[in-house]
Amino acid sequence: MDKIPADPAGQRHGIKYDPVTTCEVAALVRLNSDTSQLTLKAPRIAAAAEPGQFVNLEAGHFLRRPIGVMAVDRQQGLVQLGIRVQGRGTEWLSRLRPGTVLSVMGPLGKGFQLEGYRRVITVGGGTGVFPLYYVQQMCREQGIDGIAVCGYRSKADSVLTDHYRAAGCQVLFASDEGDLDVEGHAAAALEQLLQSLEMDRQEDTLIAACGPNIMMQAVAKIADVYQYDCQVSLEERMACGVGVCLVCVCKTKTKTGEANSRCCVDGPVFPAKEVVW
Amino acid sequence: MKIDLSVEAGGVRMASPLLMASGTFGFGREMDAFYDLSILGGICSKGLTVAPRLGNDPPRAAETASGMLNSVGLQNPGIDAFLEHELPFMRQTGCKTIVNIAGYSVEDYVAMAEKLTDEAIDAIELNLSCPNVRTGCMLIGSDPLQLTEVIQAVRAVTDKPIWAKLTPNVTSISQMAVAAADAGADAVVLINTLMGMAVDWKTRRPILKNNTGGLSGPAIKPVALRMVSEVYQQVDIPIIGVGGILCAEDVLDFMVAGASAVQIGTANLISPCAAVKITHDLRQLLGKENLTRISTLTGTLQLWS
């Protein structure tokens, strides 16, 4: 994490790095009936955020809400997030207006580890397509081959399809209702894709998944069968976001047995082989 | 004007009345990245047990009006791993080290106190109040006889200051505080979380996998203040006030009501640098009122007759 200079007025004596900043809402665009795209003026976060990392946002109630970073514009200092209404906090966030100032903590957590891979297949379901879009952008920046599999309930429910098409990656859109490229959920679409690929790039290919647990578990199993490395981004109810409260835990395998790892600092992205589903 | 924030509470002399509450600050490592921990009075470690504990299954938190419920369930590495890997770090933070221990039985508390008595720690905080485990802790702390037995047994094996952290989930907090003082505690810590529940009516399930959890945050501050004030009339040992403190005014409210020091808990989860701002604001507030020593405020509340 980068260091920020101490407050010249000396009012914040002792601060080394405050992960909390205040950010102005630049835009909020409705994408479909329950999903919006929020753009924040957050230069420090834009400069530092890596794919798979998240921010913990003030959300009109008591606790913050963790939301994965969807895209950054480092030049303009903008950060984009995808918000789907799931409860009172995300409902509040989805009603923000440009100019509102928010307290934002981040970037937080360990993101996807792309180093050493020459091809990345992202598999997203639900709001998982947002943080994975940032993965595909990063792949394009770094000259890594990208393939994006996105699963939706229906065409009407689909989001970011134009973004993905413009991101320079190969795309495969699946929907439960069969009104997109492939019928079925994202894991089934992944399996179809893998069957069509030459089996000669297991060494340099990563499968990166984000979405409902049941989808990620299926993706992890398929990755194992086809012998690809797989990383998954887990989600759990969270409080502090910095590793002190032990609220957002998930079961992981360790040398000595099982542990409750913290999604906020040990994750949210974990190697799929370490996760106890 | 020079403002003296130092206080003495329960056998510990501290540079500031701000202690970081157990379970909201880990062992200090994560927060050390954010600010210089030597500005604090002390850090109360995550609650420790004899053997390591995985804690409860998630979800472990739920939001409530002006607060939150948690049911972490004492996830911790165990007392031995703490002594080897975490205590050396806590010792070099420059603030006081308070070790919070949670037992299922009298023997557990004694075994941990024996291990701690020769270590360079400043006080032992007896967790007699965790609501998220099935045995020990709150069950012991809700019964004045068992509470007395634990404190006496720990007193017999250590000269370290003993702080008894009490549960508000009892009929009479004063009865428990009097029992703790009589048994030899050096201070009482008031209060741990209030037991509560959050429900999702659509799924017909509690939000917490543990069904119930402990309520914290500003929602409980009035309850905690009442208990501090009530106990202050009843016991002579110092009180450490805790419950929903978010700002400097909250700290002063607790001190006036009878607290010699306070603990910051849930505020750390919303703003990791909360204690830095509170410390700064305390100096400002006291300066404006021409008060030079914060310790002189303790117990100055004048109840209406």
JSON list of C-alpha atoms in Angstrom, two decimals, chain B residues 52-167:
[
{"chain": "B", "resi": 52, "resn": "PRO", "atom": "CA", "xyz": [-6.88, -22.88, 19.20]},
{"chain": "B", "resi": 53, "resn": "ARG", "atom": "CA", "xyz": [-10.46, -22.26, 18.03]},
{"chain": "B", "resi": 54, "resn": "LEU", "atom": "CA", "xyz": [-11.85, -22.02, 14.48]},
{"chain": "B", "resi": 55, "resn": "GLY", "atom": "CA", "xyz": [-14.86, -20.03, 15.71]},
{"chain": "B", "resi": 56, "resn": "ASN", "atom": "CA", "xyz": [-18.40, -20.16, 14.39]},
{"chain": "B", "resi": 57, "resn": "ASP", "atom": "CA", "xyz": [-19.52, -20.73, 10.80]},
{"chain": "B", "resi": 58, "resn": "PRO", "atom": "CA", "xyz": [-20.38, -17.62, 8.75]},
{"chain": "B", "resi": 59, "resn": "PRO", "atom": "CA", "xyz": [-22.39, -15.45, 8.37]},
{"chain": "B", "resi": 60, "resn": "ARG", "atom": "CA", "xyz": [-20.90, -13.93, 11.49]},
{"chain": "B", "resi": 61, "resn": "ALA", "atom": "CA", "xyz": [-22.21, -10.38, 11.24]},
{"chain": "B", "resi": 62, "resn": "ALA", "atom": "CA", "xyz": [-25.46, -8.58, 10.62]},
{"chain": "B", "resi": 63, "resn": "GLU", "atom": "CA", "xyz": [-26.23, -4.89, 10.51]},
{"chain": "B", "resi": 64, "resn": "THR", "atom": "CA", "xyz": [-28.73, -3.41, 12.94]},
{"chain": "B", "resi": 65, "resn": "ALA", "atom": "CA", "xyz": [-30.05, 0.09, 13.56]},
{"chain": "B", "resi": 66, "resn": "SER", "atom": "CA", "xyz": [-26.98, 2.06, 14.73]},
{"chain": "B", "resi": 67, "resn": "GLY", "atom": "CA", "xyz": [-24.88, -1.00, 15.30]},
{"chain": "B", "resi": 68, "resn": "MET", "atom": "CA", "xyz": [-24.11, -4.57, 14.42]},
{"chain": "B", "resi": 69, "resn": "LEU", "atom": "CA", "xyz": [-24.41, -8.12, 15.65]},
{"chain": "B", "resi": 70, "resn": "ASN", "atom": "CA", "xyz": [-21.43, -10.46, 15.60]},
{"chain": "B", "resi": 71, "resn": "SER", "atom": "CA", "xyz": [-21.04, -14.13, 16.33]},
{"chain": "B", "resi": 72, "resn": "VAL", "atom": "CA", "xyz": [-17.35, -14.74, 15.65]},
{"chain": "B", "resi": 73, "resn": "GLY", "atom": "CA", "xyz": [-17.17, -17.31, 18.43]},
{"chain": "B", "resi": 74, "resn": "LEU", "atom": "CA", "xyz": [-13.65, -16.69, 19.73]},
{"chain": "B", "resi": 75, "resn": "GLN", "atom": "CA", "xyz": [-11.66, -17.66, 16.66]},
{"chain": "B", "resi": 76, "resn": "ASN", "atom": "CA", "xyz": [-8.09, -17.51, 17.98]},
{"chain": "B", "resi": 77, "resn": "PRO", "atom": "CA", "xyz": [-4.71, -19.28, 17.73]},
{"chain": "B", "resi": 78, "resn": "GLY", "atom": "CA", "xyz": [-4.70, -20.45, 21.37]},
{"chain": "B", "resi": 79, "resn": "ILE", "atom": "CA", "xyz": [-2.67, -19.11, 24.29]},
{"chain": "B", "resi": 80, "resn": "ASP", "atom": "CA", "xyz": [0.59, -20.91, 23.40]},
{"chain": "B", "resi": 81, "resn": "ALA", "atom": "CA", "xyz": [0.70, -19.63, 19.81]},
{"chain": "B", "resi": 82, "resn": "PHE", "atom": "CA", "xyz": [-0.20, -16.18, 21.14]},
{"chain": "B", "resi": 83, "resn": "LEU", "atom": "CA", "xyz": [2.75, -16.19, 23.55]},
{"chain": "B", "resi": 84, "resn": "GLU", "atom": "CA", "xyz": [5.14, -17.32, 20.83]},
{"chain": "B", "resi": 85, "resn": "HIS", "atom": "CA", "xyz": [3.98, -15.31, 17.81]},
{"chain": "B", "resi": 86, "resn": "GLU", "atom": "CA", "xyz": [1.80, -12.37, 18.90]},
{"chain": "B", "resi": 87, "resn": "LEU", "atom": "CA", "xyz": [2.92, -11.18, 22.32]},
{"chain": "B", "resi": 88, "resn": "PRO", "atom": "CA", "xyz": [6.41, -10.11, 21.11]},
{"chain": "B", "resi": 89, "resn": "PHE", "atom": "CA", "xyz": [4.69, -7.87, 18.56]},
{"chain": "B", "resi": 90, "resn": "MET", "atom": "CA", "xyz": [2.26, -6.42, 21.10]},
{"chain": "B", "resi": 91, "resn": "ARG", "atom": "CA", "xyz": [5.13, -5.67, 23.49]},
{"chain": "B", "resi": 92, "resn": "GLN", "atom": "CA", "xyz": [6.85, -3.35, 21.02]},
{"chain": "B", "resi": 93, "resn": "THR", "atom": "CA", "xyz": [3.83, -1.21, 20.10]},
{"chain": "B", "resi": 94, "resn": "GLY", "atom": "CA", "xyz": [4.65, 1.32, 22.81]},
{"chain": "B", "resi": 95, "resn": "CYS", "atom": "CA", "xyz": [1.26, 1.00, 24.51]},
{"chain": "B", "resi": 96, "resn": "LYS", "atom": "CA", "xyz": [0.03, -1.33, 27.25]},
{"chain": "B", "resi": 97, "resn": "THR", "atom": "CA", "xyz": [-0.64, -4.99, 26.57]},
{"chain": "B", "resi": 98, "resn": "ILE", "atom": "CA", "xyz": [-3.87, -6.35, 28.01]},
{"chain": "B", "resi": 99, "resn": "VAL", "atom": "CA", "xyz": [-4.42, -10.06, 27.39]},
{"chain": "B", "resi": 100, "resn": "ASN", "atom": "CA", "xyz": [-8.03, -11.18, 27.13]},
{"chain": "B", "resi": 101, "resn": "ILE", "atom": "CA", "xyz": [-8.61, -14.81, 28.15]},
{"chain": "B", "resi": 102, "resn": "ALA", "atom": "CA", "xyz": [-11.82, -16.81, 27.73]},
{"chain": "B", "resi": 103, "resn": "GLY", "atom": "CA", "xyz": [-12.39, -20.10, 29.50]},
{"chain": "B", "resi": 104, "resn": "TYR", "atom": "CA", "xyz": [-14.92, -22.89, 29.51]},
{"chain": "B", "resi": 105, "resn": "SER", "atom": "CA", "xyz": [-14.13, -23.63, 33.14]},
{"chain": "B", "resi": 106, "resn": "VAL", "atom": "CA", "xyz": [-12.29, -22.30, 36.20]},
{"chain": "B", "resi": 107, "resn": "GLU", "atom": "CA", "xyz": [-9.37, -24.56, 35.28]},
{"chain": "B", "resi": 108, "resn": "ASP", "atom": "CA", "xyz": [-9.07, -22.93, 31.83]},
{"chain": "B", "resi": 109, "resn": "TYR", "atom": "CA", "xyz": [-8.78, -19.43, 33.29]},
{"chain": "B", "resi": 110, "resn": "VAL", "atom": "CA", "xyz": [-6.24, -20.59, 35.87]},
{"chain": "B", "resi": 111, "resn": "ALA", "atom": "CA", "xyz": [-4.15, -22.47, 33.29]},
{"chain": "B", "resi": 112, "resn": "MET", "atom": "CA", "xyz": [-3.93, -19.39, 31.05]},
{"chain": "B", "resi": 113, "resn": "ALA", "atom": "CA", "xyz": [-3.28, -17.00, 33.95]},
{"chain": "B", "resi": 114, "resn": "GLU", "atom": "CA", "xyz": [-0.40, -19.22, 35.09]},
{"chain": "B", "resi": 115, "resn": "LYS", "atom": "CA", "xyz": [1.14, -19.03, 31.62]},
{"chain": "B", "resi": 116, "resn": "LEU", "atom": "CA", "xyz": [0.76, -15.24, 31.55]},
{"chain": "B", "resi": 117, "resn": "THR", "atom": "CA", "xyz": [1.93, -14.40, 35.05]},
{"chain": "B", "resi": 118, "resn": "ASP", "atom": "CA", "xyz": [5.65, -14.37, 34.22]},
{"chain": "B", "resi": 119, "resn": "GLU", "atom": "CA", "xyz": [5.22, -12.70, 30.85]},
{"chain": "B", "resi": 120, "resn": "ALA", "atom": "CA", "xyz": [5.76, -9.01, 30.18]},
{"chain": "B", "resi": 121, "resn": "ILE", "atom": "CA", "xyz": [2.09, -8.09, 30.03]},
{"chain": "B", "resi": 122, "resn": "ASP", "atom": "CA", "xyz": [0.30, -5.28, 31.82]},
{"chain": "B", "resi": 123, "resn": "ALA", "atom": "CA", "xyz": [-3.03, -6.84, 32.78]},
{"chain": "B", "resi": 124, "resn": "ILE", "atom": "CA", "xyz": [-5.19, -9.90, 32.31]},
{"chain": "B", "resi": 125, "resn": "GLU", "atom": "CA", "xyz": [-8.71, -9.22, 31.10]},
{"chain": "B", "resi": 126, "resn": "LEU", "atom": "CA", "xyz": [-11.02, -12.06, 32.09]},
{"chain": "B", "resi": 127, "resn": "ASN", "atom": "CA", "xyz": [-13.62, -12.58, 29.38]},
{"chain": "B", "resi": 128, "resn": "LEU", "atom": "CA", "xyz": [-16.61, -13.49, 31.54]},
{"chain": "B", "resi": 129, "resn": "SER", "atom": "CA", "xyz": [-19.02, -12.26, 28.92]},
{"chain": "B", "resi": 130, "resn": "CYS", "atom": "CA", "xyz": [-18.66, -13.64, 25.36]},
{"chain": "B", "resi": 131, "resn": "PRO", "atom": "CA", "xyz": [-22.23, -14.48, 24.26]},
{"chain": "B", "resi": 132, "resn": "ASN", "atom": "CA", "xyz": [-21.19, -16.56, 21.22]},
{"chain": "B", "resi": 133, "resn": "VAL", "atom": "CA", "xyz": [-19.89, -19.79, 22.71]},
{"chain": "B", "resi": 134, "resn": "ARG", "atom": "CA", "xyz": [-22.02, -22.52, 24.23]},
{"chain": "B", "resi": 135, "resn": "THR", "atom": "CA", "xyz": [-20.14, -22.99, 27.49]},
{"chain": "B", "resi": 136, "resn": "GLY", "atom": "CA", "xyz": [-18.03, -20.85, 29.83]},
{"chain": "B", "resi": 137, "resn": "CYS", "atom": "CA", "xyz": [-17.57, -17.10, 29.41]},
{"chain": "B", "resi": 138, "resn": "MET", "atom": "CA", "xyz": [-21.01, -15.48, 29.66]},
{"chain": "B", "resi": 139, "resn": "LEU", "atom": "CA", "xyz": [-22.51, -18.44, 31.46]},
{"chain": "B", "resi": 140, "resn": "ILE", "atom": "CA", "xyz": [-19.83, -18.17, 34.14]},
{"chain": "B", "resi": 141, "resn": "GLY", "atom": "CA", "xyz": [-20.13, -14.38, 34.17]},
{"chain": "B", "resi": 142, "resn": "SER", "atom": "CA", "xyz": [-23.89, -14.50, 34.69]},
{"chain": "B", "resi": 143, "resn": "ASP", "atom": "CA", "xyz": [-23.62, -16.40, 37.94]},
{"chain": "B", "resi": 144, "resn": "PRO", "atom": "CA", "xyz": [-22.08, -14.44, 40.84]},
{"chain": "B", "resi": 145, "resn": "LEU", "atom": "CA", "xyz": [-20.85, -17.63, 42.51]},
{"chain": "B", "resi": 146, "resn": "GLN", "atom": "CA", "xyz": [-19.00, -18.93, 39.44]},
{"chain": "B", "resi": 147, "resn": "LEU", "atom": "CA", "xyz": [-17.71, -15.44, 38.65]},
{"chain": "B", "resi": 148, "resn": "THR", "atom": "CA", "xyz": [-16.33, -15.18, 42.19]},
{"chain": "B", "resi": 149, "resn": "GLU", "atom": "CA", "xyz": [-14.75, -18.62, 41.93]},
{"chain": "B", "resi": 150, "resn": "VAL", "atom": "CA", "xyz": [-12.94, -17.78, 38.67]},
{"chain": "B", "resi": 151, "resn": "ILE", "atom": "CA", "xyz": [-11.61, -14.43, 39.89]},
{"chain": "B", "resi": 152, "resn": "GLN", "atom": "CA", "xyz": [-10.46, -15.85, 43.22]},
{"chain": "B", "resi": 153, "resn": "ALA", "atom": "CA", "xyz": [-8.75, -18.77, 41.50]},
{"chain": "B", "resi": 154, "resn": "VAL", "atom": "CA", "xyz": [-6.94, -16.47, 39.06]},
{"chain": "B", "resi": 155, "resn": "ARG", "atom": "CA", "xyz": [-6.04, -14.08, 41.89]},
{"chain": "B", "resi": 156, "resn": "ALA", "atom": "CA", "xyz": [-4.39, -16.99, 43.68]},
{"chain": "B", "resi": 157, "resn": "VAL", "atom": "CA", "xyz": [-1.97, -17.67, 40.81]},
{"chain": "B", "resi": 158, "resn": "THR", "atom": "CA", "xyz": [-1.02, -14.19, 39.61]},
{"chain": "B", "resi": 159, "resn": "ASP", "atom": "CA", "xyz": [-0.06, -10.74, 40.85]},
{"chain": "B", "resi": 160, "resn": "LYS", "atom": "CA", "xyz": [-0.89, -9.21, 37.46]},
{"chain": "B", "resi": 161, "resn": "PRO", "atom": "CA", "xyz": [-3.77, -6.75, 37.48]},
{"chain": "B", "resi": 162, "resn": "ILE", "atom": "CA", "xyz": [-7.04, -8.58, 36.82]},
{"chain": "B", "resi": 163, "resn": "TRP", "atom": "CA", "xyz": [-9.78, -6.87, 34.84]},
{"chain": "B", "resi": 164, "resn": "ALA", "atom": "CA", "xyz": [-13.17, -8.57, 34.83]},
{"chain": "B", "resi": 165, "resn": "LYS", "atom": "CA", "xyz": [-15.06, -7.90, 31.61]},
{"chain": "B", "resi": 166, "resn": "LEU", "atom": "CA", "xyz": [-18.72, -8.28, 32.46]},
{"chain": "B", "resi": 167, "resn": "THR", "atom": "CA", "xyz": [-21.81, -9.09, 30.45]}
]
